[in-house]
mmCIF file of C-alpha atoms in Angstrom:
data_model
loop_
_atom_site.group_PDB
_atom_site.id
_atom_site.type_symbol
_atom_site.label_atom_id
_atom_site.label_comp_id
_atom_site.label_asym_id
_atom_site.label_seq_id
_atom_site.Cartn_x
_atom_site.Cartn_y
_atom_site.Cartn_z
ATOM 1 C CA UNK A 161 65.748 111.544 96.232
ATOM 2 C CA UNK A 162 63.385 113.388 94.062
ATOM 3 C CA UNK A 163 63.336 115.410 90.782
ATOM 4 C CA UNK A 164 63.521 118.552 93.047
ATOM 5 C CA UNK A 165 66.527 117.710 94.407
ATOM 6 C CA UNK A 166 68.386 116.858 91.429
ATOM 7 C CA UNK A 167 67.130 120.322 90.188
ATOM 8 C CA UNK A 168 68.707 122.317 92.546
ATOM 9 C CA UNK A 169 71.675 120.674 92.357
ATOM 10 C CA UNK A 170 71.694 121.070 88.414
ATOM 11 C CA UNK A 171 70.654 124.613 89.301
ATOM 12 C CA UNK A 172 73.370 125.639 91.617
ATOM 13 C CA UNK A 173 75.842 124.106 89.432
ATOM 14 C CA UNK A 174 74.480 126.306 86.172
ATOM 15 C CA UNK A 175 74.680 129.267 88.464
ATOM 16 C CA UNK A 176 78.214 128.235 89.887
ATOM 17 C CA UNK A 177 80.132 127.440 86.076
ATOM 18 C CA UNK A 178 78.093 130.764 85.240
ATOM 19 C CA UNK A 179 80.152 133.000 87.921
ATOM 20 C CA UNK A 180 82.896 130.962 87.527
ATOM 21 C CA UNK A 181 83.085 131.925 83.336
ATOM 22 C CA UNK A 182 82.022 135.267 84.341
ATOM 23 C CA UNK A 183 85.200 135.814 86.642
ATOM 24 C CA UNK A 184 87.921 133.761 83.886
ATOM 25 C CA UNK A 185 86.702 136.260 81.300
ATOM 26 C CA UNK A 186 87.314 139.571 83.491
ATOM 27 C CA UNK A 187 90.561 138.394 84.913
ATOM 28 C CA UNK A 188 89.833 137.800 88.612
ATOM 29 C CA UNK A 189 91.199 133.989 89.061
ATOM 30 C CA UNK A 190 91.114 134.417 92.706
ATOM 31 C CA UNK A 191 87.753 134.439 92.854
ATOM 32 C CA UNK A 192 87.482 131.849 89.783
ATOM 33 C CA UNK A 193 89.332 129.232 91.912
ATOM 34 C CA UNK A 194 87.382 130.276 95.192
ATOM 35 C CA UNK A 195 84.047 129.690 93.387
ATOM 36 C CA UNK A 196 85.239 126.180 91.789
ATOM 37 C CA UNK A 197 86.313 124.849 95.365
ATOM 38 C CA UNK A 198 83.084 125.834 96.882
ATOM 39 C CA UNK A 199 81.270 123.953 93.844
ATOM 40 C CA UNK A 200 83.512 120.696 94.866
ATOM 41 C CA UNK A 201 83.045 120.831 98.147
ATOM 42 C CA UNK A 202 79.320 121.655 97.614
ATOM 43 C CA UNK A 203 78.663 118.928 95.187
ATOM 44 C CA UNK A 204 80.815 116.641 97.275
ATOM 45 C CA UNK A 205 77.874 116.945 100.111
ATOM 46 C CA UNK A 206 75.328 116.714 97.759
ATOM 47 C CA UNK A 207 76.626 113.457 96.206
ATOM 48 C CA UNK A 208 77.565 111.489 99.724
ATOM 49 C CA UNK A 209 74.165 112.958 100.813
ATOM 50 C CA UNK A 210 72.847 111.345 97.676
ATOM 51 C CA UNK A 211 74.599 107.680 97.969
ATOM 52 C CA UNK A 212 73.276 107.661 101.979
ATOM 53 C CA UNK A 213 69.778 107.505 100.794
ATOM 54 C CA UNK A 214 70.573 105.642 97.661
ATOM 55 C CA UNK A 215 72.773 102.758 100.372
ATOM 56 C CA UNK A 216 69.205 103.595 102.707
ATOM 57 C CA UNK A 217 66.740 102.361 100.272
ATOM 58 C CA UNK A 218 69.115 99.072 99.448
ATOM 59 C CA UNK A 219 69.177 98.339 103.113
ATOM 60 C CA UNK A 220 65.402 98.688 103.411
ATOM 61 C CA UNK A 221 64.673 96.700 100.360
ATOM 62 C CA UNK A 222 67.511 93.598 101.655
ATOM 63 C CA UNK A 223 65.795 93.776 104.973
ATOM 64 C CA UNK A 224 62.370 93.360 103.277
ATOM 65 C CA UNK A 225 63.622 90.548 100.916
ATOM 66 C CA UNK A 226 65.158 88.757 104.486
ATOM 67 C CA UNK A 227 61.619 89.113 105.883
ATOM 68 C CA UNK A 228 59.970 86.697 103.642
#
């Protein structure tokens, strides 16, 4: 995991509460719940994608400390 990735998380999420103010304020809460559900389900991915190369490097590291 890099500083990139983080990034464009953090970005898509600015960009995500942004549309989903945006659409509260004009009265379309269709679309304000439909745009919340893809950000949970997006940064749902993001975060198991996340803790498998966070649980990666821990394995790697044990498997290194077993070698010696």
């Amino acid at each position: 995991m890099e500083l990139q990735d983080v990034l464009r998380v953090a970005g898509v999420g600015l960009i995500i509460a942004l549309l989903h103010v945006f659409f509260e304020q004009i009265g379309k809460k269709e679309f304000s719940f439909f745009i919340f559900f893809i950000a949970y389900l997006y940064i749902t991915a993001e975060l198991i994608r996340f803790l498998r190369l966070f649980f990666g490097d821990i394995l790697t590291f044990f498997q290194w400390l077993s070698l010696n």
